[in-house]
């Protein structure tokens, strides 16, 4: 069975209003105690599998979840257990799941990497959950007596705790709401979730109770940041244009959602912010470059994700400077420069940007887009591969044109001075300053175009031969990283230069980055030239 559900964290300020909608006359309240199992080194968790035995009211159920699309859909197998047998095992403190039941089920492929008898011997109870679940059923009424709809959703609000299996003083609070499609169309699920999300400022979370339990065992609050994983990009040479776009948006969301989930649950880890930003940039590139591949792309998506990316970048750059760059300079003998006030002056933090309602609603619409049927679109008969050459060539041309502009700025001489000028030194200094600013802006624009070229190339690569794509991508990635470093170093230099107007200690940083930039420029130019010399793979 495939479970399709959307889970959200509930902000404290909206809880009372939400509970008025969750606890209606028809709702049910169930006490649930669940025992979660894994090997001591969490082999099941590493394979994306959750295994539990849970008391649901008066019934005990053994459940395993695995696989799915990594976002809203997962494979699930439930087995109702004999209450007397369970109680007997509880009395002897030897309650354990029966893995033999999965031999000939739809969940079997997810366990194929394990020898079930060997795995069963290693299983241990790692943690338990104690949850009060409030559920109600939402049913979409038919428009008339003839057209009777069977669209229904279970809304479940969970409140409780995850408890360490070996130390019950270690606990983590649960306060979340889930929307699970019971029957009918996906559109009803997403339309309902959007209404609740907008009304109660809910935030999407892909972190399961099993994952949170595993983190509790490790003494961690959040999973490590998730980077792009192109091996999970499910496309082939026969993919239609609409199917291709859905697949690459889905791949971007696999990077975005885990990192955004960590941030809305209060992670301040720089890596979560960085990987979320990169994921959004990849998504922005995909939607912009391949918008014509589908009639269902909403133009508003680009506006909202661009705004979110800008907010994340503004915070990350300055915060990283304060927490990483400044300590690095001090280790090399630089006098201290205090950036506290500058960071605090940033009005929008990552959690503000990510929990913003328009961004959360956009994520919901994007998930719905990836799960919709591409075969229903007018362009379903058009193969993506037939239309990629023009799109990729266009981006390559943009990159080369922007590189030419950068070279023009670098090679330009400062304006010649009037021989009668009485302030020639001041004028020349101003001209050089303007030239440096033009150079930085041209570098930023080139980095943006190179990012787009890389992301488009990586997303299209599975449709082409590996040998050509590998060589081309290697050169593009190398140049992109080097140019990104140079843009960052220039930004830091400008920050220290501006800071030096009020704090002379910042002059050390100005000189430090000037030296680094001088050393890297020639190597970067060689890497850019190698892209131009390399044959494209399309």
C-alpha positions as a printed Julia matrix, in Angstrom:
538×3 Matrix{Float64}:
   0.0     0.0     0.0
   1.21    3.52   -0.78
   0.61    6.15    1.87
   0.27    9.73    0.61
   0.41   12.34    3.33
   1.61   15.86    4.04
   2.99   16.72    7.47
   3.34   20.16    9.04
   4.75   21.68   12.19
   2.22   23.77   14.14
   3.33   27.19   15.43
   2.39   27.74   19.08
   0.57   31.0    18.35
  -1.83   29.25   15.94
  -2.44   26.12   18.02
  -5.69   27.19   19.72
  -7.36   28.13   16.44
  -6.18   24.92   14.79
  -7.48   22.78   17.65
 -10.94   24.31   17.27
 -10.98   22.85   13.76
  -9.33   19.53   14.71
 -11.48   18.79   17.79
 -15.02   18.8    16.4
 -17.93   16.57   17.44
 -17.06   13.93   14.84
 -13.35   13.81   15.73
 -11.77   10.95   17.66
  -9.01   11.05   20.27
  -6.71    8.03   20.45
  -3.8     7.33   22.81
  -0.94    5.74   20.92
   2.18    4.15   22.35
   4.71    3.03   19.75
   7.9     0.97   20.06
  10.45    1.64   17.29
  13.01   -0.95   16.27
  16.34   -0.91   14.47
  19.82   -2.34   14.76
  22.1    -0.59   17.3
  23.9     1.14   14.4
  20.54    2.07   12.78
  20.9     0.11    9.52
  17.17    0.41    8.78
  17.18    4.17    9.26
  20.14    4.47    6.89
  18.07    2.62    4.28
  15.11    4.96    4.82
  13.05    2.32    6.63
  10.97    2.78    9.78
   9.74   -0.24   11.78
   7.37   -0.04   14.76
   4.78   -1.82   16.88
   2.09    0.61   18.03
  -0.93    0.47   20.29
  -3.74    2.34   18.57
  -6.58    2.51   21.11
  -7.24   -1.14   21.93
  -5.42   -2.57   18.91
  -1.73   -3.38   18.38
  -0.38   -2.86   14.84
   3.03   -3.7    13.36
   3.98   -1.16   10.67
   6.9    -0.76    8.3
   7.4     2.28    6.06
   9.94    2.63    3.25
  10.69    3.98   -0.18
   8.15    6.16   -1.97
   8.93    9.39   -3.75
  10.93   10.85   -0.87
   8.46   13.71   -0.39
   4.8    12.87    0.23
   4.41    9.22   -0.75
   5.82    6.16    1.04
   5.26    2.43    0.9
   3.52    1.2     4.03
   2.58   -2.24    5.32
   0.34   -2.7     8.39
  -0.3    -5.94   10.25
  -2.83   -6.19   13.09
  -1.38   -8.28   15.93
  -2.99  -10.57   18.49
  -3.52   -8.49   21.65
  -2.96  -11.44   24.04
   0.33  -12.38   22.39
   1.52   -8.78   22.48
   0.61   -8.44   26.15
   2.46  -11.66   26.97
   5.58  -10.35   25.21
   5.26   -7.03   27.01
   5.03   -8.82   30.36
   8.28  -10.66   29.53
   9.87   -7.48   28.11
  10.53   -9.23   24.78
   8.13   -7.51   22.38
   9.7    -7.78   18.92
   8.42   -7.41   15.33
   8.0   -10.44   13.07
   9.99   -9.8     9.85
   8.91  -13.05    8.18
   5.55  -11.45    7.33
   7.21   -9.25    4.7
   8.51  -12.06    2.45
   5.92  -11.82   -0.32
   4.62   -8.29    0.15
   5.05   -5.0    -1.72
   7.52   -3.91    0.96
   9.85   -6.86    0.26
  12.03   -5.01   -2.32
  12.89   -2.37    0.29
  14.28   -5.13    2.53
  16.09   -6.98   -0.28
  19.49   -5.77    0.93
  18.97   -7.47    4.3
  18.96  -11.11    5.33
  15.77  -11.08    7.39
  16.73  -13.83    9.86
  20.08  -12.17   10.54
  18.45   -8.76   10.78
  15.81  -10.02   13.23
  18.53  -11.15   15.65
  20.08   -7.67   15.66
  16.88   -5.7    16.21
  16.45   -3.81   19.43
  13.95   -1.25   20.72
  15.69    2.11   20.38
  12.96    4.53   21.39
   9.24    4.84   22.05
   6.61    7.48   21.38
   3.72    8.48   23.62
   1.2    10.42   21.55
  -2.36   11.66   21.79
  -3.81   11.71   18.29
  -6.89   13.73   17.37
  -8.36   12.71   14.01
 -11.23   13.87   11.88
 -12.34   12.94    8.38
 -12.82   15.61    5.74
 -15.08   14.56    2.87
 -15.67   16.54   -0.29
 -19.41   16.63   -0.94
 -20.65   15.87   -4.47
 -22.09   18.75   -6.47
 -25.4    16.9    -6.86
 -27.1    13.57   -6.12
 -25.79   12.02   -9.34
 -22.21   13.23   -8.92
 -21.31   11.77   -5.52
 -17.65   12.38   -4.7
 -15.58    9.93   -2.66
 -12.72   12.36   -1.99
 -11.74   12.03    1.67
  -8.81   13.03    3.85
  -7.86   12.1     7.4
  -6.57   15.05    9.41
  -4.49   13.9    12.39
  -3.07   16.22   15.05
  -0.35   14.56   17.17
   0.78   15.85   20.54
   3.2    13.94   22.73
   6.81   12.86   23.15
   9.57   10.69   21.73
  11.36    8.92   24.57
  14.87    7.41   24.52
  14.65    3.62   24.9
  17.57    3.44   27.31
  17.13    6.7    29.21
  13.61    8.03   29.67
  14.91   11.41   30.84
  15.87   12.12   27.22
  12.74   13.28   25.39
  11.67   15.3    22.37
   8.27   16.99   22.07
   5.86   16.2    19.2
   3.42   18.81   17.9
   2.47   18.22   14.28
  -0.48   17.76   11.98
  -0.82   15.34    9.06
  -3.16   15.25    6.08
  -3.46   11.76    4.59
  -5.37   10.94    1.43
  -7.87    8.19    2.28
  -9.57    8.06   -1.11
 -10.11   10.16   -4.2
  -8.02   12.74   -6.01
  -4.71   14.27   -4.99
  -6.09   17.7    -5.88
  -8.43   17.54   -2.88
  -5.52   16.68   -0.56
  -3.42   19.61   -1.71
  -6.33   22.07   -1.86
  -7.27   21.21    1.73
  -3.68   21.36    2.98
  -3.24   24.79    1.38
  -6.32   26.15    3.16
  -5.07   24.95    6.55
  -1.5    26.05    5.8
  -2.63   29.57    4.92
  -5.01   29.89    7.86
  -2.69   28.53   10.57
   0.75   29.4     9.12
   1.78   25.73    9.03
   5.28   24.71    7.92
   6.0    21.59    5.88
   8.2    18.96    7.49
   9.61   15.8     5.92
  11.14   14.62    9.21
   9.42   11.42   10.33
   8.99   10.32   13.94
  11.4     7.5    13.16
  14.03    9.99   11.99
  13.5    12.14   15.07
  13.84    9.09   17.29
  17.11    8.18   15.59
  18.4    11.69   16.2
  17.42   11.47   19.87
  19.46    8.28   20.21
  22.47   10.07   18.7
  21.99   13.14   20.86
  21.35   15.34   17.81
  18.6    17.86   17.1
  18.72   17.8    13.28
  19.88   15.5    10.5
  22.92   16.67    8.48
  22.27   19.07    5.62
  21.09   17.44    2.39
  22.98   18.22   -0.81
  21.87   17.55   -4.39
  21.72   13.86   -5.31
  21.54   13.47   -9.07
  21.45    9.67   -8.8
  17.83   10.09   -7.65
  16.89   11.91  -10.85
  14.42    9.55  -12.54
  14.43   10.37  -16.27
  15.33    8.56  -19.48
  15.76    9.32  -23.18
  12.06    8.76  -23.83
  10.86   11.18  -21.15
   8.29   13.65  -22.43
   8.74   17.36  -21.9
   6.16   17.54  -19.05
   7.59   14.39  -17.4
  11.14   15.74  -17.68
  10.26   18.99  -15.92
   8.38   17.18  -13.15
  11.33   14.88  -12.56
  13.9    17.68  -12.26
  11.62   19.78  -10.0
  11.18   16.68   -7.85
  14.96   16.25   -7.66
  15.35   19.87   -6.53
  12.68   19.39   -3.85
  14.57   16.37   -2.49
  17.32   18.85   -1.6
  15.09   21.74   -0.56
  12.57   20.06    1.75
  14.9    18.32    4.26
  16.89   21.53    4.72
  13.83   23.77    4.97
  12.33   21.27    7.47
  15.44   21.56    9.64
  15.35   25.36    9.53
  11.66   25.68   10.47
  12.37   23.39   13.42
  14.96   25.95   14.61
  18.22   24.79   13.04
  20.75   27.62   12.76
  23.34   25.42   11.03
  25.04   27.35    8.21
  25.14   24.19    6.09
  21.35   23.81    6.19
  20.99   27.4     4.98
  23.62   26.94    2.26
  22.17   23.69    0.9
  18.65   25.12    0.96
  19.9    28.14   -0.97
  21.64   25.91   -3.55
  18.52   23.76   -3.89
  16.39   26.85   -4.5
  18.9    28.12   -7.08
  18.73   24.77   -8.9
  14.93   24.93   -8.83
  14.95   28.52  -10.06
  17.18   27.53  -12.97
  14.97   24.55  -13.85
  11.73   26.53  -13.8
  13.22   29.41  -15.75
  15.05   27.38  -18.4
  12.43   24.68  -18.95
   9.17   26.59  -18.28
   8.02   25.94  -21.86
   8.15   22.17  -21.2
   4.87   22.3   -19.25
   1.64   24.29  -19.38
   1.18   23.94  -15.61
   4.11   26.11  -14.46
   2.91   29.0   -12.31
   4.93   32.21  -13.04
   4.51   33.25   -9.39
   6.7    30.34   -8.28
   9.8    32.02   -9.72
   9.07   35.33   -8.03
   8.65   33.76   -4.59
  11.64   31.43   -4.72
  13.85   34.25   -6.03
  12.8    36.43   -3.1
  13.48   33.6    -0.63
  16.89   32.9    -2.17
  17.86   36.57   -1.85
  16.86   36.67    1.83
  18.8    33.48    2.58
  21.87   34.74    0.72
  21.89   38.12    2.48
  21.81   36.46    5.89
  24.18   33.6     5.09
  26.94   35.76    3.58
  27.2    38.16    6.5
  26.61   35.54    9.18
  29.29   33.28    7.67
  31.69   36.22    7.6
  31.13   36.8    11.33
  31.3    33.16   12.43
  33.92   31.71   10.05
  35.87   34.35    8.14
  36.57   36.67   11.07
  37.87   33.84   13.36
  40.03   32.59   10.48
  41.63   36.01   10.06
  42.23   36.29   13.8
  44.1    32.97   13.73
  46.44   34.58   11.2
  47.11   37.53   13.48
  44.37   39.96   12.44
  43.01   42.35   15.09
  39.4    41.65   16.09
  36.51   43.16   14.15
  33.06   42.92   15.78
  30.27   42.05   13.31
  27.56   41.41   15.91
  25.61   44.61   15.24
  25.77   44.07   11.47
  24.29   40.55   11.72
  21.61   41.65   14.19
  20.61   44.45   11.81
  19.43   41.87    9.25
  15.66   41.9     9.71
  14.85   38.55    8.05
  16.5    35.41    9.42
  16.43   32.04    7.61
  13.56   30.75    9.76
  11.57   33.9     8.92
  12.22   33.47    5.2
  11.43   29.74    5.12
   8.34   29.82    7.35
   6.84   32.7     5.33
   3.39   31.61    4.19
   3.92   32.4     0.5
   7.04   30.21    0.4
   5.31   27.32    2.2
   2.31   27.51   -0.15
   4.68   27.55   -3.12
   6.37   24.38   -1.84
   2.95   22.72   -1.59
   2.08   23.7    -5.16
   5.44   22.4    -6.41
   4.93   19.05   -4.67
   1.47   18.83   -6.2
   2.97   19.61   -9.61
   5.51   16.77   -9.35
   2.77   14.31   -8.38
   0.35   15.33  -11.16
  -0.01   13.24  -14.31
   2.25   14.51  -17.15
   0.39   12.43  -19.73
  -2.63   14.75  -19.43
  -0.71   17.75  -20.79
  -0.92   18.88  -24.45
   2.85   18.38  -24.88
   2.83   14.84  -23.5
   3.75   13.48  -26.95
   6.86   15.67  -27.26
  10.18   14.12  -26.24
  12.32   16.33  -23.97
  15.57   15.3   -25.68
  14.39   16.82  -28.96
  14.09   20.28  -27.37
  17.11   20.37  -25.07
  19.77   21.28  -27.64
  18.29   24.7   -28.3
  17.78   25.44  -24.59
  21.3    24.39  -23.57
  22.93   26.21  -26.5
  21.09   29.39  -25.58
  22.46   29.24  -22.03
  25.98   28.5   -23.31
  25.75   31.62  -25.49
  24.63   33.72  -22.49
  27.6    32.5   -20.51
  30.09   33.31  -23.28
  28.61   36.77  -23.84
  28.81   37.55  -20.1
  32.42   36.34  -20.02
  33.25   38.75  -22.86
  31.75   41.59  -20.88
  33.88   40.69  -17.84
  37.02   40.66  -19.99
  36.11   44.07  -21.43
  35.78   45.48  -17.9
  39.09   43.93  -16.78
  40.99   45.24  -19.83
  39.44   48.71  -19.79
  41.78   51.56  -18.84
  40.74   54.27  -16.38
  39.45   57.39  -18.11
  42.27   59.64  -19.28
  42.63   62.7   -17.09
  42.45   66.34  -18.07
  45.98   67.76  -17.82
  44.53   70.88  -16.24
  42.88   68.94  -13.43
  43.91   70.16  -10.02
  42.84   66.95   -8.31
  44.2    64.23  -10.59
  45.03   61.77   -7.8
  41.48   61.89   -6.42
  39.93   61.48   -9.89
  42.13   58.5   -10.77
  41.29   56.81   -7.48
  37.57   57.29   -8.17
  37.92   55.8   -11.66
  39.73   52.73  -10.31
  37.06   52.3    -7.63
  34.31   52.41  -10.27
  36.2    49.92  -12.41
  36.56   47.53   -9.48
  32.85   47.8    -8.77
  32.02   47.11  -12.44
  34.33   44.12  -12.33
  32.61   42.7    -9.24
  29.16   43.12  -10.8
  30.36   41.47  -14.02
  31.83   38.59  -11.97
  28.53   38.17  -10.12
  26.63   38.05  -13.4
  29.08   35.54  -14.87
  28.81   33.37  -11.77
  25.01   33.45  -12.1
  25.18   32.37  -15.75
  27.77   29.7   -14.96
  25.57   28.36  -12.15
  22.66   28.12  -14.58
  24.83   26.38  -17.15
  26.03   23.84  -14.6
  22.57   23.08  -13.17
  21.0    22.77  -16.62
  23.82   20.5   -17.75
  23.56   18.27  -14.67
  19.78   17.94  -14.98
  19.94   17.14  -18.71
  23.01   14.86  -18.53
  21.12   11.56  -17.9
  19.64   11.88  -21.4
  23.07   11.89  -23.06
  26.21    9.74  -23.18
  28.23    9.63  -19.95
  31.67   10.18  -21.49
  30.93   13.58  -23.04
  28.81   14.85  -20.17
  31.4    13.84  -17.56
  34.22   15.75  -19.26
  32.15   18.88  -19.9
  30.59   18.94  -16.43
  33.96   18.47  -14.75
  35.28   21.64  -16.4
  32.14   23.65  -15.71
  31.99   22.64  -12.03
  35.67   23.42  -11.51
  35.34   26.9   -13.01
  32.06   27.55  -11.2
  33.61   26.77   -7.81
  36.67   28.93   -8.51
  34.57   31.85   -9.71
  32.25   31.44   -6.73
  35.24   31.63   -4.41
  36.46   34.79   -6.11
  33.03   36.43   -5.89
  32.84   35.53   -2.2
  36.33   36.86   -1.5
  35.49   40.13   -3.26
  32.33   40.42   -1.18
  34.3    39.89    2.05
  36.9    42.43    0.95
  34.15   45.0     0.31
  32.61   44.28    3.72
  35.94   44.89    5.47
  36.57   47.95    3.33
  33.24   49.46    4.35
  33.85   48.46    7.99
  37.23   50.21    7.9
  35.41   53.56    7.66
  34.49   53.15   11.34
  36.97   50.51   12.53
  40.59   50.64   11.37
  41.11   47.03   12.51
  39.2    46.0     9.37
  42.07   47.17    7.12
  43.87   43.87    7.78
  40.98   42.01    6.12
  41.03   44.39    3.15
  44.69   43.59    2.47
  44.28   39.87    3.09
  41.55   39.42    0.51
  43.3    41.7    -2.0
  46.28   39.31   -1.93
  44.09   36.22   -2.38
  42.18   37.73   -5.29
  45.42   38.61   -7.08
  46.72   35.04   -6.78
  43.52   33.39   -8.08
  42.67   35.49  -11.13
  45.01   33.81  -13.67
  44.01   30.29  -12.66
  40.34   31.2   -12.95
  40.81   32.56  -16.47
  42.43   29.29  -17.56
  39.48   27.33  -16.19
  37.0    29.56  -18.02
  38.97   29.16  -21.24
  38.83   25.37  -20.87
  35.02   25.49  -20.88
  35.07   27.46  -24.13
  37.5    24.97  -25.68
  35.54   21.91  -24.57
  33.02   20.36  -26.97
  29.48   20.44  -25.64
  27.69   17.13  -25.0
  24.4    18.07  -26.65
